[in-house]
GROMACS .gro file of C-alpha atoms in nm:
model
  146
    1MET     CA    1  -4.296   3.621 -11.161
    2GLY     CA    2  -4.662   3.654 -11.293
    3LYS     CA    3  -4.926   3.901 -11.163
    4ILE     CA    4  -5.135   3.595 -11.032
    5THR     CA    5  -4.840   3.461 -10.845
    6VAL     CA    6  -4.786   3.797 -10.674
    7VAL     CA    7  -5.136   3.844 -10.588
    8ALA     CA    8  -5.163   3.491 -10.441
    9ARG     CA    9  -4.844   3.546 -10.227
   10CYS     CA   10  -4.982   3.870 -10.103
   11LEU     CA   11  -5.319   3.704 -10.020
   12SER     CA   12  -5.132   3.420  -9.842
   13ILE     CA   13  -4.929   3.666  -9.636
   14GLY     CA   14  -5.240   3.875  -9.539
   15MET     CA   15  -5.435   3.572  -9.424
   16ALA     CA   16  -5.143   3.461  -9.220
   17VAL     CA   17  -5.125   3.796  -9.040
   18LEU     CA   18  -5.498   3.802  -8.996
   19VAL     CA   19  -5.500   3.456  -8.838
   20ALA     CA   20  -5.214   3.533  -8.614
   21GLY     CA   21  -5.371   3.846  -8.510
   22CYS     CA   22  -5.706   3.654  -8.428
   23SER     CA   23  -5.548   3.392  -8.238
   24ASN     CA   24  -5.350   3.616  -8.014
   25PHE     CA   25  -5.641   3.862  -7.938
   26ALA     CA   26  -5.538   3.909  -7.574
   27SER     CA   27  -5.198   4.046  -7.614
   28GLY     CA   28  -5.149   4.419  -7.592
   29GLU     CA   29  -5.420   4.627  -7.423
   30PRO     CA   30  -5.751   4.467  -7.365
   31LYS     CA   31  -6.050   4.655  -7.506
   32GLU     CA   32  -6.230   4.884  -7.263
   33VAL     CA   33  -6.613   4.901  -7.293
   34ASP     CA   34  -6.890   5.101  -7.129
   35LEU     CA   35  -7.129   4.967  -6.864
   36GLN     CA   36  -7.403   4.987  -7.126
   37GLN     CA   37  -7.219   4.722  -7.343
   38LEU     CA   38  -7.216   4.454  -7.054
   39SER     CA   39  -7.455   4.163  -7.050
   40SER     CA   40  -7.735   4.168  -6.796
   41GLY     CA   41  -7.540   3.915  -6.587
   42ALA     CA   42  -7.222   4.128  -6.588
   43LYS     CA   43  -7.436   4.424  -6.481
   44SER     CA   44  -7.592   4.246  -6.192
   45PHE     CA   45  -7.227   4.146  -6.085
   46VAL     CA   46  -7.118   4.493  -6.107
   47ASP     CA   47  -7.411   4.594  -5.890
   48GLN     CA   48  -7.299   4.362  -5.627
   49ILE     CA   49  -6.946   4.484  -5.613
   50LYS     CA   50  -6.985   4.854  -5.683
   51ASP     CA   51  -6.926   4.951  -5.313
   52GLU     CA   52  -6.602   4.771  -5.284
   53SER     CA   53  -6.276   4.886  -5.453
   54GLY     CA   54  -6.069   4.605  -5.618
   55LEU     CA   55  -5.995   4.398  -5.917
   56TYR     CA   56  -6.270   4.171  -6.027
   57LEU     CA   57  -6.335   3.890  -6.285
   58TYR     CA   58  -6.689   3.820  -6.461
   59SER     CA   59  -6.644   3.507  -6.658
   60PRO     CA   60  -6.956   3.297  -6.715
   61ALA     CA   61  -6.921   2.973  -6.913
   62GLY     CA   62  -6.970   3.028  -7.284
   63GLU     CA   63  -6.994   3.414  -7.269
   64GLN     CA   64  -6.794   3.714  -7.274
   65ALA     CA   65  -6.547   3.747  -6.981
   66TYR     CA   66  -6.464   4.087  -6.834
   67LEU     CA   67  -6.210   4.230  -6.610
   68ILE     CA   68  -6.364   4.499  -6.372
   69VAL     CA   69  -6.139   4.748  -6.214
   70ASN     CA   70  -6.333   4.942  -5.943
   71HIS     CA   71  -6.166   5.241  -5.771
   72LEU     CA   72  -6.481   5.420  -5.676
   73VAL     CA   73  -6.456   5.372  -5.299
   74THR     CA   74  -6.176   5.532  -5.092
   75GLY     CA   75  -6.179   5.590  -4.719
   76GLN     CA   76  -6.108   5.936  -4.574
   77ASP     CA   77  -5.741   6.013  -4.539
   78GLU     CA   78  -5.650   5.705  -4.765
   79GLU     CA   79  -5.460   5.722  -5.075
   80ALA     CA   80  -5.708   5.708  -5.371
   81ARG     CA   81  -5.604   5.441  -5.634
   82TYR     CA   82  -5.653   5.459  -6.007
   83LEU     CA   83  -5.573   5.236  -6.296
   84GLU     CA   84  -5.269   5.369  -6.476
   85SER     CA   85  -5.229   5.093  -6.737
   86LEU     CA   86  -5.339   4.748  -6.824
   87LYS     CA   87  -5.152   4.503  -7.062
   88SER     CA   88  -5.227   4.149  -7.146
   89GLU     CA   89  -5.026   3.864  -7.297
   90LEU     CA   90  -5.138   3.522  -7.417
   91LYS     CA   91  -4.890   3.249  -7.402
   92ASP     CA   92  -4.922   2.875  -7.387
   93HIS     CA   93  -5.293   2.910  -7.297
   94LEU     CA   94  -5.215   3.148  -7.017
   95LEU     CA   95  -5.356   3.492  -7.005
   96ARG     CA   96  -5.123   3.731  -6.807
   97LEU     CA   97  -5.272   4.057  -6.694
   98ASP     CA   98  -5.027   4.333  -6.600
   99VAL     CA   99  -5.217   4.594  -6.395
  100ASN     CA  100  -5.047   4.901  -6.291
  101GLU     CA  101  -5.217   5.129  -6.035
  102LEU     CA  102  -5.116   5.453  -5.889
  103GLY     CA  103  -5.245   5.659  -5.600
  104THR     CA  104  -5.284   6.006  -5.498
  105MET     CA  105  -5.406   6.213  -5.188
  106GLU     CA  106  -5.550   6.476  -5.441
  107TYR     CA  107  -5.919   6.366  -5.433
  108THR     CA  108  -6.009   6.606  -5.719
  109ASP     CA  109  -5.769   6.427  -5.966
  110LYS     CA  110  -5.966   6.352  -6.283
  111ARG     CA  111  -5.827   5.992  -6.306
  112LEU     CA  112  -6.015   5.906  -5.979
  113GLY     CA  113  -6.378   5.777  -5.926
  114LYS     CA  114  -6.394   5.538  -6.230
  115ILE     CA  115  -6.508   5.187  -6.255
  116ARG     CA  116  -6.371   5.038  -6.578
  117PHE     CA  117  -6.454   4.729  -6.773
  118PHE     CA  118  -6.233   4.536  -7.016
  119GLU     CA  119  -6.318   4.254  -7.241
  120LEU     CA  120  -6.112   3.933  -7.207
  121GLY     CA  121  -6.269   3.712  -7.479
  122ASP     CA  122  -6.561   3.480  -7.492
  123SER     CA  123  -6.630   3.111  -7.515
  124SER     CA  124  -6.384   3.060  -7.779
  125ARG     CA  125  -6.101   3.221  -7.587
  126ASP     CA  126  -5.758   3.068  -7.621
  127TYR     CA  127  -5.661   3.063  -7.242
  128ASN     CA  128  -5.739   2.827  -6.969
  129ALA     CA  129  -5.594   3.027  -6.687
  130ILE     CA  130  -5.537   3.388  -6.585
  131GLN     CA  131  -5.222   3.529  -6.410
  132VAL     CA  132  -5.264   3.863  -6.250
  133TYR     CA  133  -4.980   4.102  -6.156
  134LYS     CA  134  -5.046   4.438  -5.971
  135ASN     CA  135  -4.752   4.672  -6.009
  136GLY     CA  136  -4.527   4.387  -6.096
  137VAL     CA  137  -4.622   4.166  -5.803
  138VAL     CA  138  -4.825   3.849  -5.844
  139SER     CA  139  -5.174   3.913  -5.739
  140LYS     CA  140  -5.531   3.783  -5.733
  141PHE     CA  141  -5.876   3.897  -5.808
  142ASP     CA  142  -6.075   4.032  -5.516
  143SER     CA  143  -6.382   3.835  -5.640
  144ILE     CA  144  -6.486   3.613  -5.928
  145GLY     CA  145  -6.835   3.587  -6.070
  146GLY     CA  146  -7.014   3.432  -6.350
   0.00000   0.00000   0.00000
């Protein structure tokens, strides 16, 4: 086999891996971002929900969509919740989000008191529906904005 053929095959395989990776962006762990990286619309939405714990979706048409996990608010003598892990899987235009939350009564735990933001894709996203599971049980968003 000639050197040109080997190089051409390597390039073909590399392009196939790159295309497969890009079309399946949502599998694995969604990218976590900081509040400063959000659009002004997303920041306004966060301002509206900042006093309520829960799982939120901000998904305006044609723009970046975000999953927002807010565990800032805990009542006295309530178990404080925190996000332990988040996985996503894209299959047949369905984005599955697996959210694992844990809780503690130790209010000084460093995992507590965080609002977290995850990118879910923009207007070119390959999904048309989202299915949410919290700790293995089918769940829903507490609110959707956009």
